[in-house]
PDB file of C-alpha atoms in Angstrom:
ATOM      1  CA  MET A 208     151.453 203.502   3.464  1.00  0.00           C
ATOM      2  CA  ARG A 209     148.429 202.303   5.709  1.00  0.00           C
ATOM      3  CA  GLN A 210     146.642 204.051   8.355  1.00  0.00           C
ATOM      4  CA  TYR A 211     146.238 202.837  11.876  1.00  0.00           C
ATOM      5  CA  GLY A 212     143.508 200.206  12.225  1.00  0.00           C
ATOM      6  CA  GLN A 213     143.635 198.986   8.459  1.00  0.00           C
ATOM      7  CA  ALA A 214     144.808 195.581   7.227  1.00  0.00           C
ATOM      8  CA  PRO A 215     148.119 195.200   5.444  1.00  0.00           C
ATOM      9  CA  ALA A 216     147.370 195.448   1.634  1.00  0.00           C
ATOM     10  CA  HIS A 217     149.995 192.651   0.877  1.00  0.00           C
ATOM     11  CA  ALA A 218     150.703 189.548   2.710  1.00  0.00           C
ATOM     12  CA  ASP A 219     154.004 190.220   3.158  1.00  0.00           C
ATOM     13  CA  GLU A 220     153.482 193.263   5.274  1.00  0.00           C
ATOM     14  CA  SER A 221     151.978 191.505   7.988  1.00  0.00           C
ATOM     15  CA  ALA A 222     154.118 189.718  10.708  1.00  0.00           C
ATOM     16  CA  GLY A 223     152.798 186.266  10.340  1.00  0.00           C
ATOM     17  CA  ALA A 224     150.060 184.109   8.535  1.00  0.00           C
ATOM     18  CA  GLY A 225     146.951 185.440  10.449  1.00  0.00           C
ATOM     19  CA  VAL A 226     143.387 186.208   9.026  1.00  0.00           C
ATOM     20  CA  VAL A 227     142.232 189.652   8.440  1.00  0.00           C
ATOM     21  CA  ALA A 228     139.582 190.319  11.136  1.00  0.00           C
ATOM     22  CA  LEU A 229     137.229 192.921  12.637  1.00  0.00           C
ATOM     23  CA  VAL A 230     138.351 193.332  16.322  1.00  0.00           C
ATOM     24  CA  PHE A 231     135.995 194.226  18.850  1.00  0.00           C
ATOM     25  CA  ARG A 232     134.936 194.339  22.639  1.00  0.00           C
ATOM     26  CA  ALA A 233     132.260 191.864  23.971  1.00  0.00           C
ATOM     27  CA  GLY A 234     132.026 193.061  27.670  1.00  0.00           C
ATOM     28  CA  PRO A 235     135.458 192.032  29.331  1.00  0.00           C
ATOM     29  CA  LEU A 236     136.412 189.973  26.324  1.00  0.00           C
ATOM     30  CA  LEU A 237     138.392 190.925  23.109  1.00  0.00           C
ATOM     31  CA  CYS A 238     136.978 189.105  20.013  1.00  0.00           C
ATOM     32  CA  ALA A 239     137.368 189.230  16.378  1.00  0.00           C
ATOM     33  CA  VAL A 240     135.245 187.902  13.215  1.00  0.00           C
ATOM     34  CA  GLN A 241     136.773 187.118  10.050  1.00  0.00           C
ATOM     35  CA  LEU A 242     136.282 190.366   7.913  1.00  0.00           C
ATOM     36  CA  ASP A 243     134.823 188.334   4.902  1.00  0.00           C
ATOM     37  CA  GLU A 244     131.859 187.259   7.192  1.00  0.00           C
ATOM     38  CA  VAL A 245     131.299 191.017   7.902  1.00  0.00           C
ATOM     39  CA  VAL A 246     128.427 192.532   5.913  1.00  0.00           C
ATOM     40  CA  GLU A 247     128.364 196.059   7.932  1.00  0.00           C
ATOM     41  CA  THR A 248     128.549 197.934  11.286  1.00  0.00           C
ATOM     42  CA  MET A 249     126.078 199.847  12.631  1.00  0.00           C
ATOM     43  CA  ARG A 250     124.460 201.470  15.634  1.00  0.00           C
ATOM     44  CA  PRO A 251     122.398 199.278  17.799  1.00  0.00           C
ATOM     45  CA  LEU A 252     118.772 199.159  16.710  1.00  0.00           C
ATOM     46  CA  GLU A 253     115.494 198.170  18.592  1.00  0.00           C
ATOM     47  CA  ALA A 254     115.139 194.274  19.177  1.00  0.00           C
ATOM     48  CA  ARG A 255     112.176 192.559  20.045  1.00  0.00           C
ATOM     49  CA  ALA A 256     112.285 189.632  22.428  1.00  0.00           C
ATOM     50  CA  LEU A 257     111.891 186.192  21.066  1.00  0.00           C
ATOM     51  CA  ALA A 258     110.161 183.778  23.340  1.00  0.00           C
ATOM     52  CA  GLY A 259     111.833 180.180  23.731  1.00  0.00           C
ATOM     53  CA  THR A 260     115.364 181.445  22.879  1.00  0.00           C
ATOM     54  CA  PRO A 261     118.576 181.097  24.855  1.00  0.00           C
ATOM     55  CA  PRO A 262     119.467 183.973  27.096  1.00  0.00           C
ATOM     56  CA  PHE A 263     122.128 185.165  24.776  1.00  0.00           C
ATOM     57  CA  VAL A 264     119.490 185.898  22.142  1.00  0.00           C
ATOM     58  CA  ARG A 265     118.608 189.756  22.346  1.00  0.00           C
ATOM     59  CA  GLY A 266     115.593 189.205  20.083  1.00  0.00           C
ATOM     60  CA  ILE A 267     114.876 189.937  16.401  1.00  0.00           C
ATOM     61  CA  THR A 268     115.350 193.315  14.835  1.00  0.00           C
ATOM     62  CA  VAL A 269     114.927 194.343  11.027  1.00  0.00           C
ATOM     63  CA  LEU A 270     117.926 194.926   8.764  1.00  0.00           C
ATOM     64  CA  ARG A 271     117.391 196.281   5.630  1.00  0.00           C
ATOM     65  CA  GLY A 272     113.957 195.103   5.558  1.00  0.00           C
ATOM     66  CA  VAL A 273     114.745 191.473   6.764  1.00  0.00           C
ATOM     67  CA  PRO A 274     113.945 190.074  10.238  1.00  0.00           C
ATOM     68  CA  THR A 275     117.526 189.269  11.847  1.00  0.00           C
ATOM     69  CA  PRO A 276     118.396 187.646  15.177  1.00  0.00           C
ATOM     70  CA  VAL A 277     120.561 189.766  17.320  1.00  0.00           C
ATOM     71  CA  ILE A 278     123.090 187.765  19.402  1.00  0.00           C
ATOM     72  CA  ASP A 279     124.559 189.314  22.709  1.00  0.00           C
ATOM     73  CA  VAL A 280     128.341 188.040  22.126  1.00  0.00           C
ATOM     74  CA  SER A 281     129.334 188.811  25.599  1.00  0.00           C
ATOM     75  CA  ARG A 282     126.399 186.928  27.189  1.00  0.00           C
ATOM     76  CA  LEU A 283     126.932 184.005  24.671  1.00  0.00           C
ATOM     77  CA  LEU A 284     130.879 183.781  25.603  1.00  0.00           C
ATOM     78  CA  GLY A 285     130.053 183.686  29.588  1.00  0.00           C
ATOM     79  CA  GLY A 286     130.838 187.519  29.852  1.00  0.00           C
ATOM     80  CA  GLY A 287     127.750 188.261  30.931  1.00  0.00           C
ATOM     81  CA  PRO A 288     125.197 190.944  29.694  1.00  0.00           C
ATOM     82  CA  ALA A 289     126.811 194.102  28.251  1.00  0.00           C
ATOM     83  CA  ASP A 290     125.712 197.300  26.774  1.00  0.00           C
ATOM     84  CA  ALA A 291     125.543 197.159  22.961  1.00  0.00           C
ATOM     85  CA  GLU A 292     127.894 199.955  21.401  1.00  0.00           C
ATOM     86  CA  ARG A 293     127.535 198.511  17.913  1.00  0.00           C
ATOM     87  CA  TYR A 294     125.779 195.854  15.922  1.00  0.00           C
ATOM     88  CA  LEU A 295     127.925 193.735  13.488  1.00  0.00           C
ATOM     89  CA  ALA A 296     125.785 192.286  10.859  1.00  0.00           C
ATOM     90  CA  VAL A 297     127.522 188.913   9.537  1.00  0.00           C
ATOM     91  CA  ARG A 298     126.873 186.163   7.154  1.00  0.00           C
ATOM     92  CA  THR A 299     126.000 182.816   8.260  1.00  0.00           C
ATOM     93  CA  GLU A 300     124.928 179.501   6.362  1.00  0.00           C
ATOM     94  CA  ARG A 301     121.324 180.392   6.967  1.00  0.00           C
ATOM     95  CA  GLY A 302     121.071 184.279   6.607  1.00  0.00           C
ATOM     96  CA  THR A 303     122.521 187.286   8.145  1.00  0.00           C
ATOM     97  CA  ILE A 304     122.686 187.861  11.987  1.00  0.00           C
ATOM     98  CA  ALA A 305     123.407 190.926  14.047  1.00  0.00           C
ATOM     99  CA  LEU A 306     126.236 190.425  16.779  1.00  0.00           C
ATOM    100  CA  ALA A 307     125.444 192.923  19.653  1.00  0.00           C
ATOM    101  CA  THR A 308     129.056 193.930  20.564  1.00  0.00           C
ATOM    102  CA  GLY A 309     130.974 196.829  22.588  1.00  0.00           C
ATOM    103  CA  GLU A 310     133.429 198.992  21.012  1.00  0.00           C
ATOM    104  CA  VAL A 311     134.938 198.262  17.637  1.00  0.00           C
ATOM    105  CA  LEU A 312     138.464 198.500  17.487  1.00  0.00           C
ATOM    106  CA  GLY A 313     139.215 198.062  14.058  1.00  0.00           C
ATOM    107  CA  ILE A 314     140.465 195.827  11.361  1.00  0.00           C
ATOM    108  CA  ARG A 315     143.545 193.864  12.164  1.00  0.00           C
ATOM    109  CA  VAL A 316     145.543 190.557  11.031  1.00  0.00           C
ATOM    110  CA  VAL A 317     144.811 188.203  13.775  1.00  0.00           C
ATOM    111  CA  GLU A 318     146.817 184.948  14.473  1.00  0.00           C
ATOM    112  CA  ALA A 319     144.894 182.426  16.635  1.00  0.00           C
ATOM    113  CA  GLU A 320     145.414 178.788  17.514  1.00  0.00           C
ATOM    114  CA  ALA A 321     142.750 176.517  17.016  1.00  0.00           C
ATOM    115  CA  THR A 322     140.813 175.588  19.988  1.00  0.00           C
ATOM    116  CA  GLY A 323     139.608 172.261  18.964  1.00  0.00           C
ATOM    117  CA  GLY A 324     136.214 173.028  20.792  1.00  0.00           C
ATOM    118  CA  HIS A 325     137.850 172.466  23.965  1.00  0.00           C
ATOM    119  CA  PRO A 326     134.902 172.433  26.597  1.00  0.00           C
ATOM    120  CA  ALA A 327     137.450 173.736  29.470  1.00  0.00           C
ATOM    121  CA  LEU A 328     137.830 176.829  27.428  1.00  0.00           C
ATOM    122  CA  LEU A 329     134.413 178.475  27.578  1.00  0.00           C
ATOM    123  CA  GLY A 330     132.189 175.350  28.487  1.00  0.00           C
ATOM    124  CA  GLY A 331     128.749 174.577  27.166  1.00  0.00           C
ATOM    125  CA  GLY A 332     127.663 175.484  23.582  1.00  0.00           C
ATOM    126  CA  SER A 333     129.558 178.693  23.296  1.00  0.00           C
ATOM    127  CA  THR A 334     132.803 176.580  22.203  1.00  0.00           C
ATOM    128  CA  ARG A 335     131.332 175.870  18.789  1.00  0.00           C
ATOM    129  CA  MET A 336     131.460 179.521  18.059  1.00  0.00           C
ATOM    130  CA  VAL A 337     135.253 180.129  18.734  1.00  0.00           C
ATOM    131  CA  ALA A 338     137.566 179.153  16.211  1.00  0.00           C
ATOM    132  CA  GLY A 339     140.816 180.143  17.798  1.00  0.00           C
ATOM    133  CA  VAL A 340     142.447 181.979  20.487  1.00  0.00           C
ATOM    134  CA  GLY A 341     145.305 184.316  20.266  1.00  0.00           C
ATOM    135  CA  THR A 342     146.480 187.793  21.613  1.00  0.00           C
ATOM    136  CA  LEU A 343     146.433 191.312  20.561  1.00  0.00           C
ATOM    137  CA  GLY A 344     149.300 192.958  22.615  1.00  0.00           C
ATOM    138  CA  ALA A 345     149.002 191.481  25.904  1.00  0.00           C
ATOM    139  CA  GLU A 346     145.403 190.807  25.866  1.00  0.00           C
ATOM    140  CA  PRO A 347     143.788 187.280  25.036  1.00  0.00           C
ATOM    141  CA  LEU A 348     141.698 187.533  21.923  1.00  0.00           C
ATOM    142  CA  LEU A 349     138.911 185.115  20.746  1.00  0.00           C
ATOM    143  CA  LEU A 350     138.497 184.481  17.027  1.00  0.00           C
ATOM    144  CA  LEU A 351     134.702 183.575  16.243  1.00  0.00           C
ATOM    145  CA  GLN A 352     133.081 181.648  13.707  1.00  0.00           C
ATOM    146  CA  SER A 353     130.029 183.259  13.284  1.00  0.00           C
ATOM    147  CA  LEU A 354     128.570 180.350  10.776  1.00  0.00           C
ATOM    148  CA  ARG A 355     127.569 178.304  13.870  1.00  0.00           C
ATOM    149  CA  ALA A 356     126.505 180.986  16.228  1.00  0.00           C
ATOM    150  CA  VAL A 357     122.657 180.816  15.940  1.00  0.00           C
ATOM    151  CA  PRO A 358     120.945 177.477  17.156  1.00  0.00           C
ATOM    152  CA  ASP A 359     118.002 176.254  14.946  1.00  0.00           C
ATOM    153  CA  GLU A 360     115.387 177.274  17.575  1.00  0.00           C
ATOM    154  CA  VAL A 361     116.343 180.734  17.202  1.00  0.00           C
ATOM    155  CA  TRP A 362     116.014 180.595  13.282  1.00  0.00           C
ATOM    156  CA  GLU A 363     112.516 179.036  13.946  1.00  0.00           C
ATOM    157  CA  ALA A 364     111.493 181.747  16.296  1.00  0.00           C
ATOM    158  CA  ALA A 365     112.464 184.260  14.099  1.00  0.00           C
ATOM    159  CA  ALA A 366     110.871 182.820  10.940  1.00  0.00           C
ATOM    160  CA  VAL A 367     107.391 182.614  13.110  1.00  0.00           C
ATOM    161  CA  ASN A 368     107.818 186.233  13.966  1.00  0.00           C
ATOM    162  CA  ALA A 369     108.698 187.666  10.613  1.00  0.00           C
ATOM    163  CA  GLY A 370     105.045 187.357   9.826  1.00  0.00           C
ATOM    164  CA  GLU A 371     103.923 189.891  12.643  1.00  0.00           C
ATOM    165  CA  PRO A 372     103.390 193.337  11.831  1.00  0.00           C
ATOM    166  CA  SER A 373     106.399 195.575  12.801  1.00  0.00           C
TER     167      SER A 373
END
């Protein structure tokens, strides 16, 4: 028997062929990240601003001794700035990033239709972060692909700031 918020132990327990994901709020939006991309969740840490980065970059923080970019998921997806209740440390091709999110709702099996990067969905560069759109109950849900969340200029600014004393 599984508890509320836990993913099914076996694929045949799920209603369909979805992905196991961590579901969270990002301002007014309901989002999810595949569980195998999540390193850990934590309370928000102090973030220092980085000059020359997009508005959705809150800055840089230190996670386990490593300078790490912090991305405001709500702002990135067009929901505007929101208070961060949690940070999700997620793996990317270039290193770990921290996603500033609202409430973490738990682990769920999520079914989402691929968006194909359709610009009408979100507009601008944020479409590259959305892998698919589904629902959780009666609410729309965005399945995110964090592997492309951070532009090169943010990684470059983080590398420059890594040499500064804390």
